[in-house]
XYZ file of C-alpha atoms in Angstrom:
177
model
C 13.337 14.263 -7.512
C 10.627 16.114 -9.435
C 8.667 19.180 -8.542
C 5.399 18.484 -6.672
C 2.283 19.904 -8.272
C 0.198 20.619 -5.177
C -3.573 20.492 -5.492
C -5.301 23.829 -5.895
C -8.412 24.635 -3.834
C -10.882 23.170 -6.367
C -8.777 20.013 -6.772
C -8.535 19.598 -2.979
C -12.291 20.065 -2.726
C -12.844 17.362 -5.371
C -10.393 14.968 -3.719
C -11.889 15.451 -0.266
C -15.446 15.086 -1.586
C -14.508 11.877 -3.405
C -12.727 10.223 -0.460
C -15.417 11.244 2.034
C -18.349 10.179 -0.177
C -16.649 6.867 -0.972
C -15.981 6.093 2.697
C -19.485 7.074 3.834
C -21.259 5.205 1.038
C -19.149 2.083 1.464
C -19.701 2.127 5.234
C -23.494 2.388 4.834
C -23.595 -0.355 2.192
C -21.361 -2.597 4.282
C -23.442 -2.046 7.452
C -26.683 -2.875 5.674
C -25.285 -5.985 3.982
C -23.797 -7.248 7.278
C -26.938 -6.501 9.296
C -29.491 -7.868 6.848
C -27.601 -10.659 5.063
C -24.350 -11.413 6.889
C -22.318 -10.349 3.844
C -19.356 -8.015 3.463
C -19.268 -5.584 0.556
C -16.638 -7.729 -1.165
C -18.727 -10.870 -0.727
C -21.718 -9.092 -2.277
C -19.545 -8.046 -5.227
C -18.333 -11.637 -5.647
C -21.935 -12.864 -5.811
C -22.863 -10.073 -8.238
C -19.896 -10.752 -10.546
C -20.504 -14.473 -10.616
C -24.228 -13.980 -11.266
C -23.415 -12.095 -14.469
C -20.796 -14.521 -15.736
C -21.511 -17.328 -18.227
C -22.676 -20.407 -16.296
C -22.344 -18.265 -13.120
C -18.625 -19.068 -12.879
C -15.271 -17.317 -13.348
C -11.627 -18.270 -13.061
C -10.399 -17.145 -9.654
C -7.595 -15.062 -11.206
C -10.057 -13.252 -13.488
C -12.447 -12.670 -10.594
C -9.630 -11.195 -8.493
C -8.757 -8.830 -11.342
C -12.380 -7.836 -11.882
C -12.751 -7.038 -8.182
C -9.352 -5.306 -7.977
C -8.440 -7.687 -5.178
C -5.468 -9.923 -4.443
C -5.643 -13.608 -5.314
C -4.960 -14.532 -1.680
C -7.657 -12.179 -0.404
C -10.152 -13.600 -2.866
C -9.182 -17.171 -1.956
C -9.943 -16.396 1.701
C -13.349 -14.863 0.858
C -14.282 -17.735 -1.442
C -13.350 -20.159 1.344
C -15.690 -18.386 3.764
C -18.473 -18.239 1.194
C -17.940 -21.899 0.288
C -18.471 -22.876 3.955
C -21.769 -20.958 3.843
C -22.817 -22.771 0.659
C -22.890 -19.596 -1.462
C -20.166 -20.623 -3.907
C -18.168 -23.704 -4.760
C -14.842 -24.223 -6.454
C -14.142 -26.461 -9.401
C -10.934 -27.285 -11.174
C -10.417 -26.676 -14.843
C -10.110 -29.893 -16.856
C -7.837 -28.253 -19.444
C -5.531 -26.410 -16.985
C -4.568 -28.028 -13.676
C -3.526 -24.659 -12.266
C -6.848 -22.929 -12.916
C -9.673 -22.936 -10.398
C -13.160 -21.603 -11.007
C -15.479 -19.988 -8.471
C -19.055 -21.066 -9.134
C -22.174 -19.367 -7.763
C -24.511 -21.902 -6.136
C -28.298 -21.722 -6.157
C -28.185 -20.639 -2.483
C -25.724 -17.878 -3.381
C -27.958 -16.706 -6.201
C -30.994 -16.715 -3.911
C -29.130 -14.623 -1.324
C -28.022 -12.158 -3.997
C -31.595 -11.851 -5.245
C -32.709 -10.973 -1.688
C -29.831 -8.552 -1.039
C -29.702 -6.708 -4.382
C -32.904 -4.609 -4.125
C -31.895 -3.006 -0.811
C -28.325 -2.564 -2.012
C -29.460 -0.739 -5.155
C -31.986 1.318 -3.143
C -29.157 2.495 -0.868
C -26.886 3.365 -3.823
C -29.758 5.319 -5.393
C -30.741 7.086 -2.177
C -27.239 8.124 -1.153
C -25.555 8.749 -4.503
C -27.409 8.454 -7.794
C -30.632 10.275 -6.923
C -28.848 13.250 -5.300
C -27.001 13.985 -8.552
C -28.334 15.429 -11.775
C -28.087 13.251 -14.901
C -25.203 15.483 -16.050
C -23.363 14.953 -12.755
C -23.879 11.179 -12.985
C -22.456 11.230 -16.521
C -19.492 13.392 -15.423
C -18.842 11.106 -12.457
C -18.952 7.994 -14.646
C -16.757 9.578 -17.320
C -14.192 11.018 -14.917
C -13.852 8.022 -12.632
C -13.997 5.661 -15.598
C -11.045 7.434 -17.179
C -9.100 7.452 -13.899
C -9.779 3.721 -13.472
C -8.674 2.951 -17.027
C -5.411 4.821 -16.512
C -4.710 3.115 -13.199
C -5.541 -0.313 -14.635
C -3.254 0.300 -17.609
C -0.247 0.068 -15.323
C 1.834 3.262 -15.426
C 2.411 4.573 -11.946
C 1.742 1.219 -10.262
C 3.473 0.753 -6.940
C 4.978 -2.529 -8.095
C 4.795 -4.835 -11.098
C 2.853 -8.099 -10.894
C 4.607 -10.867 -8.969
C 6.153 -13.787 -10.810
C 3.449 -15.998 -12.233
C 0.818 -13.248 -12.067
C -0.429 -11.140 -14.900
C -1.614 -7.574 -14.763
C -5.310 -7.060 -15.280
C -6.230 -5.341 -18.476
C -8.108 -2.103 -18.140
C -11.240 -3.804 -19.468
C -11.099 -6.463 -16.744
C -10.396 -4.079 -13.910
C -12.989 -1.467 -14.807
C -15.742 -3.620 -16.243
C -19.148 -2.164 -15.561
C -20.351 -3.145 -12.132
C -23.985 -3.146 -11.247
C -24.644 -1.710 -7.817
């Protein structure tokens, strides 16, 4: 058993600020999306990812990786969104095992209504309270942490049989607010 490198005061301050800001921001975004559009934060992210994909569709496995979500969790969300007419699924003609999530016109219309308020909230609560240098440092620091986590070392467990690990590029692709 190795020696624990406890966090010093500045490191604890950074960790606490990060976890608190993340929780508060996510809660506010989630509340607004639920209240105004009946969407969860994950459902909004699904719509946003699909809207930026070629032909507004992605393989379910790739979408799960991009969202840093489990395949089963994504399947459940897609099922709920499919019932609401926001997405549909289609099979892949060249691979019977592959399924695509496809953004419908109704899903795109909902995203177009939800996105301005979502971005306004991100700006108000995070981006606009930071200096450009702080935004750059935040992006650089968290981007590096995400790349290292996505690369695999230190993972709690390896991918299950039949699953592949997401590459760093897939897991930390730029996400619009």
